[in-house]
PDB file of C-alpha atoms in Angstrom:
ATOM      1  CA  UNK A   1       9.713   5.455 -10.323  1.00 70.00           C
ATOM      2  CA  UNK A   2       7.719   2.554 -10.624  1.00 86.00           C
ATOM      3  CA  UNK A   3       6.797   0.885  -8.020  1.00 93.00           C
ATOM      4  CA  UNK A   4       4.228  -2.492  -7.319  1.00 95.00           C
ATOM      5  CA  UNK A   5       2.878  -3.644  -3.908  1.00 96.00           C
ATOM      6  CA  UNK A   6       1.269  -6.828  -2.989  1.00 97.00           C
ATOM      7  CA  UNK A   7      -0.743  -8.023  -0.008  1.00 97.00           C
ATOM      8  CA  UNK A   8      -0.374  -9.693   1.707  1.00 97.00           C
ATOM      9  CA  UNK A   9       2.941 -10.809   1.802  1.00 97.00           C
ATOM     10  CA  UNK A  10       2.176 -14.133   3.177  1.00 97.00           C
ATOM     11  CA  UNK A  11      -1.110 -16.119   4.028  1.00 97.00           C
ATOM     12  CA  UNK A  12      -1.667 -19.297   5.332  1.00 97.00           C
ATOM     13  CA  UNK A  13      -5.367 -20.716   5.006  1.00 96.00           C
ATOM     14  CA  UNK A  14      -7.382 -23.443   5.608  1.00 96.00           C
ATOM     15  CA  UNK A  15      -8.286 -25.938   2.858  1.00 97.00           C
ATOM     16  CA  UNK A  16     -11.674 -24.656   1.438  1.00 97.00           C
ATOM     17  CA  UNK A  17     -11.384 -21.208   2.259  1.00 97.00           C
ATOM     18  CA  UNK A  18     -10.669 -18.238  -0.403  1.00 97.00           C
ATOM     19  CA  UNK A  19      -8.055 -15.750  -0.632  1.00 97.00           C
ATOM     20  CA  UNK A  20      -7.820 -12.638  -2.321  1.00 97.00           C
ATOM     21  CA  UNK A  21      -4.485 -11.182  -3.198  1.00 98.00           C
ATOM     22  CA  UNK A  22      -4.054  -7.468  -4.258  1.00 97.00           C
ATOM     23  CA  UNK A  23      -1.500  -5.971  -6.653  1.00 97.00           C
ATOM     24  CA  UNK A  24      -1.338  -2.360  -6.914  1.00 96.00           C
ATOM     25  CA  UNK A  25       1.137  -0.062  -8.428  1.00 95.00           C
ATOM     26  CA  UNK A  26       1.820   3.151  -6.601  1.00 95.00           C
ATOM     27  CA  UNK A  27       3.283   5.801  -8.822  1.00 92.00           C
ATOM     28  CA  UNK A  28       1.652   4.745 -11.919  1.00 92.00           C
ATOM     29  CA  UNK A  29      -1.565   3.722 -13.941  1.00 92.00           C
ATOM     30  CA  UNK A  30      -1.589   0.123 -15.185  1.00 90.00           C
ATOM     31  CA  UNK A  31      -4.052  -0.928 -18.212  1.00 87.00           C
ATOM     32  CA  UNK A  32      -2.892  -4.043 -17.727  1.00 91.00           C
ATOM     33  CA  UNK A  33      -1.712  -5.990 -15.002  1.00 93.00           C
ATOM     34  CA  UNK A  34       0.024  -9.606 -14.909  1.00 94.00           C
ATOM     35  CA  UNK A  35      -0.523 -12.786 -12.688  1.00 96.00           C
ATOM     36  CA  UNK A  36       2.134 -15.202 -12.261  1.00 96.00           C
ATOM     37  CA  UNK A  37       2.664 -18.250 -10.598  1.00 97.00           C
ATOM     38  CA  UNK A  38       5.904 -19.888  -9.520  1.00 95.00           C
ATOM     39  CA  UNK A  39       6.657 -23.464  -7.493  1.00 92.00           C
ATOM     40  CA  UNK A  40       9.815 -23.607  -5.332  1.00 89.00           C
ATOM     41  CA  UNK A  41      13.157 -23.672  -7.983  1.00 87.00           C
ATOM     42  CA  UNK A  42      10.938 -22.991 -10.859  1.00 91.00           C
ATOM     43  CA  UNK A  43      10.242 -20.661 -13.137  1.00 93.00           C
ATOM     44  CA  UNK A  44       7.757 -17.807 -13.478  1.00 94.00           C
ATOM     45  CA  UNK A  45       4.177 -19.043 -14.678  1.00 94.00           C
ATOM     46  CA  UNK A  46       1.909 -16.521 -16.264  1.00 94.00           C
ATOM     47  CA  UNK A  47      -1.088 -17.432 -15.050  1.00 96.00           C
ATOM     48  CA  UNK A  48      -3.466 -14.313 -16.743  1.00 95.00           C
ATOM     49  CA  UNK A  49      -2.717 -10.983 -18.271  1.00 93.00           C
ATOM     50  CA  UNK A  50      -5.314  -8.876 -16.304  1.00 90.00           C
ATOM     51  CA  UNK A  51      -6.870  -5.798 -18.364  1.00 88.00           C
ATOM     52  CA  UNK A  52      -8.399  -2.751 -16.844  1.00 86.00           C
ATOM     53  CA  UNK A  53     -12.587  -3.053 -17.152  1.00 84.00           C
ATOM     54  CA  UNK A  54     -12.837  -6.134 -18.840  1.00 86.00           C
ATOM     55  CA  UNK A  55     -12.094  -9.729 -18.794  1.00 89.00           C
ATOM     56  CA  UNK A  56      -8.841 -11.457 -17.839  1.00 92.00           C
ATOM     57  CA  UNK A  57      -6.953 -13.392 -20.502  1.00 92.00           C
ATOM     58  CA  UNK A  58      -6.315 -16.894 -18.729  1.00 95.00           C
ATOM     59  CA  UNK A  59      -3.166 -19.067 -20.096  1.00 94.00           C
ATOM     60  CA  UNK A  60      -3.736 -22.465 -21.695  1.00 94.00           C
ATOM     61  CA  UNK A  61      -4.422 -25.061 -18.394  1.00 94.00           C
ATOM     62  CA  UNK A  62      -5.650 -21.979 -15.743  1.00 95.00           C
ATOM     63  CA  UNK A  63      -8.722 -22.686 -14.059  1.00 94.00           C
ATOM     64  CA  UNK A  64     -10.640 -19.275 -14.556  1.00 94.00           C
ATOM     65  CA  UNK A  65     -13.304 -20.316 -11.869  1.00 95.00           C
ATOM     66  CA  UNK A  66     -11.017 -21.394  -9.662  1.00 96.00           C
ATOM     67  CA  UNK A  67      -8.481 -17.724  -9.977  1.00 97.00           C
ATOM     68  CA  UNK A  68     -11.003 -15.155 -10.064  1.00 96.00           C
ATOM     69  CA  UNK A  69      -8.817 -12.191 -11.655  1.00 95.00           C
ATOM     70  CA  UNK A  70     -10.895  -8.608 -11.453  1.00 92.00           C
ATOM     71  CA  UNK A  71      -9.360  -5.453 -12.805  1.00 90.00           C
ATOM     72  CA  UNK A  72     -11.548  -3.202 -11.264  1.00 84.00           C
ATOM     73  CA  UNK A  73      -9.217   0.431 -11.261  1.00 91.00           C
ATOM     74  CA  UNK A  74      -6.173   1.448 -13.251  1.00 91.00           C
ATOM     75  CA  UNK A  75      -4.026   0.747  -9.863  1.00 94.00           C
ATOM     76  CA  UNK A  76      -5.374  -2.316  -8.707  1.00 95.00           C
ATOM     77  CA  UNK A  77      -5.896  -6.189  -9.966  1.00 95.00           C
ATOM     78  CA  UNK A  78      -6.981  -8.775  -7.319  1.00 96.00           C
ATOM     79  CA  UNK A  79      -6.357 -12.520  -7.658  1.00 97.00           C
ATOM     80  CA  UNK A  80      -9.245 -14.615  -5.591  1.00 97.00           C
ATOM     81  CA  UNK A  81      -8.049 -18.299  -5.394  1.00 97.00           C
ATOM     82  CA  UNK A  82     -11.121 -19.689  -4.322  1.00 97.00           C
ATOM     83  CA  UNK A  83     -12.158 -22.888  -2.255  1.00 96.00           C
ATOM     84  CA  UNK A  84      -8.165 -22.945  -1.892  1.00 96.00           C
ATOM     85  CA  UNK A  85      -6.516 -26.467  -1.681  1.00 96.00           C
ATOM     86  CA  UNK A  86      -3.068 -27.533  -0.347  1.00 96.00           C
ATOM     87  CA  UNK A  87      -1.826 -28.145  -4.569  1.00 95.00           C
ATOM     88  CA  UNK A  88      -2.582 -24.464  -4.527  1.00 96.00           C
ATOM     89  CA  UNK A  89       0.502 -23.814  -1.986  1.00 97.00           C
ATOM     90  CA  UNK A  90       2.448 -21.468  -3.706  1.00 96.00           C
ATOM     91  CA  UNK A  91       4.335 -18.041  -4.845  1.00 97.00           C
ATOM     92  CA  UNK A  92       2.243 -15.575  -6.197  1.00 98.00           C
ATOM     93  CA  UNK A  93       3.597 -12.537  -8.356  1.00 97.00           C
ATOM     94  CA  UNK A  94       1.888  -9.425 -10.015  1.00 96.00           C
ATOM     95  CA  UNK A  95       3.475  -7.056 -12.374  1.00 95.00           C
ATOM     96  CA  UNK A  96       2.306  -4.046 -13.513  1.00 92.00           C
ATOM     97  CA  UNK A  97       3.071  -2.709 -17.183  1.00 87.00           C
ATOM     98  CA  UNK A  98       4.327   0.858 -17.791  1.00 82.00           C
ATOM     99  CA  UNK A  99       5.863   0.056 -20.742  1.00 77.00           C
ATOM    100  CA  UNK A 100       7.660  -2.473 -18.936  1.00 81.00           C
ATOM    101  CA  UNK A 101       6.938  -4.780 -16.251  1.00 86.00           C
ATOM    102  CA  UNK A 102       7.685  -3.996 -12.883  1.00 91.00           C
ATOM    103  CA  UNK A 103       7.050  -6.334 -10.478  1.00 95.00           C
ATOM    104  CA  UNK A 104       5.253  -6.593  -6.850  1.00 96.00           C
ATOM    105  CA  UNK A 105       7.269  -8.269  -3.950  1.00 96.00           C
ATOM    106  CA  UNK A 106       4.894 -11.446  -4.589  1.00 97.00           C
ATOM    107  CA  UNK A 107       2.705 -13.402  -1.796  1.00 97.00           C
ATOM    108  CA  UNK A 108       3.566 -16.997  -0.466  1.00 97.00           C
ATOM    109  CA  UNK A 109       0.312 -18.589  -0.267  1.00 97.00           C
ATOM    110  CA  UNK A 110       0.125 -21.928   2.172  1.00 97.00           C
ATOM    111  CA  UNK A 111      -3.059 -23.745   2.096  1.00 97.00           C
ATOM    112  CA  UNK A 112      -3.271 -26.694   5.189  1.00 96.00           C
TER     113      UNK A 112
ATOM    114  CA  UNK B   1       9.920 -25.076 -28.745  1.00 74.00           C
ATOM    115  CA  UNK B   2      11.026 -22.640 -25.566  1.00 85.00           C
ATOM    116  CA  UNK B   3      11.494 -19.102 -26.269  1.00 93.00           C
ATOM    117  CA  UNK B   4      14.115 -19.067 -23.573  1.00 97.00           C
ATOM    118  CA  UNK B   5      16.436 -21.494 -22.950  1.00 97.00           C
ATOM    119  CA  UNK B   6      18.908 -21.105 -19.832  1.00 97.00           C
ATOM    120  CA  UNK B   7      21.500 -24.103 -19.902  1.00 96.00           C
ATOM    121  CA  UNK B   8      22.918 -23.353 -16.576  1.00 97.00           C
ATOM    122  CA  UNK B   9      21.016 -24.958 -13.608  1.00 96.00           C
ATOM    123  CA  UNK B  10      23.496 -23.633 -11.243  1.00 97.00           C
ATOM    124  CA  UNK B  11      26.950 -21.341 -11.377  1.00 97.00           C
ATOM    125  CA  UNK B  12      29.414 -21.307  -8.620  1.00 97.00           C
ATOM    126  CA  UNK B  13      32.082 -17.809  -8.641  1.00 98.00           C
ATOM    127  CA  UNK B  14      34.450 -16.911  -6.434  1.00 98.00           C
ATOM    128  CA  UNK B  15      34.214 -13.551  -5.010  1.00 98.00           C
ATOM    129  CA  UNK B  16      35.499 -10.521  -7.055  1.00 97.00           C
ATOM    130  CA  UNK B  17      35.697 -12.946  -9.882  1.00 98.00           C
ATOM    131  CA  UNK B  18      33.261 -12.255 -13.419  1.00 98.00           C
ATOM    132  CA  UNK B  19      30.673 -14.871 -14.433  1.00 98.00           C
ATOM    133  CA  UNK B  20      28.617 -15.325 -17.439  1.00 98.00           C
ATOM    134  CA  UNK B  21      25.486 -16.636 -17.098  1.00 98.00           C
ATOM    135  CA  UNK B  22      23.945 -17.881 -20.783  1.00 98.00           C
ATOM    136  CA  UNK B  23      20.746 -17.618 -22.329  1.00 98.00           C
ATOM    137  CA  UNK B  24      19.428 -18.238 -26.126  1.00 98.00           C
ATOM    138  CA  UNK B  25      15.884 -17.269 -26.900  1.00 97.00           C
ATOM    139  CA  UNK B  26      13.944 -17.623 -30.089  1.00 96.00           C
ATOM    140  CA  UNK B  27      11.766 -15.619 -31.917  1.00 94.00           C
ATOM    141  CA  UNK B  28      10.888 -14.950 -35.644  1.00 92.00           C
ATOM    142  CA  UNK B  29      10.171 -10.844 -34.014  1.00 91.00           C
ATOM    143  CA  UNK B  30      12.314  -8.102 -35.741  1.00 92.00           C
ATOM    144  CA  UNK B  31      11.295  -6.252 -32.392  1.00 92.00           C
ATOM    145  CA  UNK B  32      12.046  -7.377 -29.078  1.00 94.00           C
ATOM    146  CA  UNK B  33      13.393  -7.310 -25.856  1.00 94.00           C
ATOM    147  CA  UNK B  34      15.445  -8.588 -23.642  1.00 96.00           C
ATOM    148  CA  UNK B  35      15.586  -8.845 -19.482  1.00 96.00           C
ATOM    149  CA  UNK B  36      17.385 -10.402 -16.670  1.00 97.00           C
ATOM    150  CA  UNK B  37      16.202 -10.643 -13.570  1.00 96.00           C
ATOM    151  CA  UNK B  38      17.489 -11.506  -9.986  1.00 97.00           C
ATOM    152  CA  UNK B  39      15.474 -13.125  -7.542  1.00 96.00           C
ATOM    153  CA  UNK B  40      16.880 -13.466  -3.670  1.00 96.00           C
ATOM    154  CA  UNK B  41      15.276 -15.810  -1.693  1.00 93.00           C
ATOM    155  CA  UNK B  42      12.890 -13.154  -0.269  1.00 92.00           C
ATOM    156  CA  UNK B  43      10.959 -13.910  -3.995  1.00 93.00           C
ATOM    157  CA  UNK B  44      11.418 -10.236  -5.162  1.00 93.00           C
ATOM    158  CA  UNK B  45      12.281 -10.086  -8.904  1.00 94.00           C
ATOM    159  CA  UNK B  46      14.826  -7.273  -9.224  1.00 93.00           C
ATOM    160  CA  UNK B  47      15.182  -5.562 -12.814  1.00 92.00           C
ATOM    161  CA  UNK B  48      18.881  -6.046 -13.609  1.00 95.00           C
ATOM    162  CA  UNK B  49      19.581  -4.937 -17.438  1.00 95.00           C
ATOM    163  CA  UNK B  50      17.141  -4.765 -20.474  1.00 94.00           C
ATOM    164  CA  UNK B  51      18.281  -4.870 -23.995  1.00 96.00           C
ATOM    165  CA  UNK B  52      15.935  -4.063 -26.527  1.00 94.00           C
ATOM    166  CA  UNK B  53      16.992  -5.490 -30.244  1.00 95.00           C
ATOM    167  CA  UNK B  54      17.460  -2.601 -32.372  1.00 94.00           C
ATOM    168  CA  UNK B  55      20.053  -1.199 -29.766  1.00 92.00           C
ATOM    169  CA  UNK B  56      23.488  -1.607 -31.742  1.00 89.00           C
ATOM    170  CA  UNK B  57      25.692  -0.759 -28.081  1.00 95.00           C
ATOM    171  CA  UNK B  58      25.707  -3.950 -25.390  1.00 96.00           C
ATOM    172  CA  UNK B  59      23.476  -2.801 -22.132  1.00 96.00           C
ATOM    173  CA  UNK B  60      25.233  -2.054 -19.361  1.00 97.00           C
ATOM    174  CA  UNK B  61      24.510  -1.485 -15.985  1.00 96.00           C
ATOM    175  CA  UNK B  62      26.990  -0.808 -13.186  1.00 97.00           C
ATOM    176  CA  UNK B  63      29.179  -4.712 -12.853  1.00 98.00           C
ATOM    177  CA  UNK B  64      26.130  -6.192 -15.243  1.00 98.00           C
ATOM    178  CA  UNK B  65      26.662  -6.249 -18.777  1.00 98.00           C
ATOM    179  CA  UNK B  66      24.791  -7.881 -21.400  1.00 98.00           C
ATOM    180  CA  UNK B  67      26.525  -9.465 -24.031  1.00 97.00           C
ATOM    181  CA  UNK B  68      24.205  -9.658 -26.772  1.00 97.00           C
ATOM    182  CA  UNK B  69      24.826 -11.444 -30.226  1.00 97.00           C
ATOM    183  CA  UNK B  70      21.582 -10.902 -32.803  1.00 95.00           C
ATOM    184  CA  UNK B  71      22.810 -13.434 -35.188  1.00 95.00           C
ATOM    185  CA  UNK B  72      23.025 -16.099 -32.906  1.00 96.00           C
ATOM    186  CA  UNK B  73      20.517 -15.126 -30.728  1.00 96.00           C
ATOM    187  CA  UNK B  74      22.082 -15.012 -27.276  1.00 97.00           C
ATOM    188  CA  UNK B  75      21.907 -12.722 -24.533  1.00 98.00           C
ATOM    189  CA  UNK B  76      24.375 -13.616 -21.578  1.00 98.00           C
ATOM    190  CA  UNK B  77      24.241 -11.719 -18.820  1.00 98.00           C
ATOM    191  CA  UNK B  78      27.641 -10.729 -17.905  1.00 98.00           C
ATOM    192  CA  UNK B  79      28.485 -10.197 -13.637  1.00 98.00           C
ATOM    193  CA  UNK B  80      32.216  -8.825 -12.969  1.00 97.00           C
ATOM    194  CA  UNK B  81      33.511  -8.411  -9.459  1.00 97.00           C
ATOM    195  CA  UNK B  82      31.139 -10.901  -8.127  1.00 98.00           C
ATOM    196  CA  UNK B  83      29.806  -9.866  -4.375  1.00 98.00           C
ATOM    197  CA  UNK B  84      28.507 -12.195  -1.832  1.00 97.00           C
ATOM    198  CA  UNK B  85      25.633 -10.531  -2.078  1.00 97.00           C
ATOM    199  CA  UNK B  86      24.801 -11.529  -5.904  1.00 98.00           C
ATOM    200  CA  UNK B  87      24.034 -15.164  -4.804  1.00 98.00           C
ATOM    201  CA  UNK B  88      20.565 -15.653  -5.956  1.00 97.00           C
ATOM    202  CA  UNK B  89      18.347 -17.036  -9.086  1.00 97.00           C
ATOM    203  CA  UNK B  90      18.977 -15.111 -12.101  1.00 98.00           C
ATOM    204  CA  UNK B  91      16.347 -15.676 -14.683  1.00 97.00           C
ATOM    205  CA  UNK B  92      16.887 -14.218 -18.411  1.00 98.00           C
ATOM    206  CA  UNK B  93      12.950 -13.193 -19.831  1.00 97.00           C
ATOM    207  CA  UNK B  94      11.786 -11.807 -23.408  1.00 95.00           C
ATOM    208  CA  UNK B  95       9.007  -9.539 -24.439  1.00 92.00           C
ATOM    209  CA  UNK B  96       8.076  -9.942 -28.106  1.00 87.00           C
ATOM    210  CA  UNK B  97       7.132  -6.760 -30.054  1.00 80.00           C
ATOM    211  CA  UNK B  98       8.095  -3.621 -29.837  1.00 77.00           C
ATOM    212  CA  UNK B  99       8.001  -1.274 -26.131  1.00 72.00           C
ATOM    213  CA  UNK B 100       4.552  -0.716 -24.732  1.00 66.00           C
ATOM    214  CA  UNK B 101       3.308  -2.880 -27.011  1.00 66.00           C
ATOM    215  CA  UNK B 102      -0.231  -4.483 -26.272  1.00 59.00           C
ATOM    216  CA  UNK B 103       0.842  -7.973 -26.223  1.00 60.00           C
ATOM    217  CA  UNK B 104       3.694  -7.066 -23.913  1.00 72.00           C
ATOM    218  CA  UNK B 105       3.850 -10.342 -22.172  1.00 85.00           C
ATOM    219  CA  UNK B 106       7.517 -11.887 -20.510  1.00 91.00           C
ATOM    220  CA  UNK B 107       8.641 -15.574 -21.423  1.00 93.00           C
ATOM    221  CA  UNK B 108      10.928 -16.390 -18.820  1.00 96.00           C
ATOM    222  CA  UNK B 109      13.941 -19.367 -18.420  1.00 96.00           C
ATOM    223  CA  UNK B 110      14.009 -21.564 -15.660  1.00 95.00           C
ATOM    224  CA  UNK B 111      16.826 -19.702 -14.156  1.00 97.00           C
ATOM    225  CA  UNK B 112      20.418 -19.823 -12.868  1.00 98.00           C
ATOM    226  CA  UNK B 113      21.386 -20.535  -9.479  1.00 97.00           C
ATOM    227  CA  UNK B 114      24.125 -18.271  -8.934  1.00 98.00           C
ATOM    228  CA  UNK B 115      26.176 -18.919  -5.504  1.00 98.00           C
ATOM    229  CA  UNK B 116      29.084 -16.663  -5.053  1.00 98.00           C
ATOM    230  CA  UNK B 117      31.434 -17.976  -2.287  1.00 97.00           C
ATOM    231  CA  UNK B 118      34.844 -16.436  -0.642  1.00 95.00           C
TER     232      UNK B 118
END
């Protein structure tokens, strides 16, 4: 199998504050890693592609400051959304790439 | 120009009826693939079908098929004996390159609305 987790699931915040959001798959190793981004009705946003020990690739308009992406282990990629605001309300998804991607159940983010 | 286009904003089926949901993409790749995904409203992205584009045989997969023509580069996704259960956002994605390849990254469509009623 091939199977991603994410947590949390859900998170609500206060404006300011930072979140970290961890993707991990379970039954694999994952060089690289995917962050995605995705507003109520919309599409999937790839937000960074997330490679094991070194820097993320951010996608044309990502704040790399603001999404802190570290890659630390070949099971784990963390997402910090730091000094969170409510335009950062959203769904959050990871994937993980064993040749393919499978992706984690994703994290609803609300910022007040 | 979009690498996936997805005409359909929503599709309405009655149950145990097929559907066809559409999608074009472009690419100037000899190697690719191609995915559909469905996503309930619990957010979950559930791998339906992948076709990669050397495979001569249409994907199937239990009632999903994918009906894919090279030459005009489409990739429908294909639903027969629609459930009740099957009512959710399909999106249609591509990976350019070959399997496992390094750039590896999805372009997605902006999805179907499927809503199967009975």
């Amino acid at each position: 199998g091939a199977v991603v987790s994410q947590h949390p699931s859900r998170v609500i915040c206060k404006s300011g504050t930072s979140v970290k959001i961890e993707c991990r798959s379970l039954d694999f190793q994952a060089t690289t890693m995917f962050w995605y981004r995705q507003f109520p009705k919309q599409s999937l946003m790839l937000m960074a592609t997330s490679n094991e020990g070194s820097k993320a690739t951010y996608e044309q308009g990502v704040e790399k400051d603001k999404f802190l992406i570290n890659h630390a282990s070949l099971t784990l990629s963390t997402l910090t959304v730091t000094s969170a605001h409510p335009e950062d309300s959203s769904f959050y998804i990871c994937s993980a790439r064993k040749n393919e991607q499978f992706f984690g159940p994703g994290t609803r983010l609300t910022v007040l | 120009a979009q690498k996936i286009t997805q005409t359909q904003p929503g599709m309405f089926v009655q149950e145990k009826e097929a559907v066809t949901l559409d999608c074009t993409y472009d690419t100037s790749d000899q190697s690719y693939g191609l995915f559909w995904y469905k996503q309930p409203s619990s957010g979950e992205m559930i791998f339906l079908i992948y076709q990669g584009s050397y495979d001569e045989q249409n994907a199937t997969e239990g009632r999903y098929s994918l009906n894919f023509q090279k030459a005009r580069k489409s990739a429908n996704l294909v639903i027969s004996a629609s459930q009740l259960g099957d009512s959710a956002m399909y999106f249609c994605a591509m990976r350019e390159g070959p399997r496992g390849s390094t750039l590896g990254r999805l372009y997605f469509g902006r999805g179907t609305q499927l809503t199967v009623w009975p």
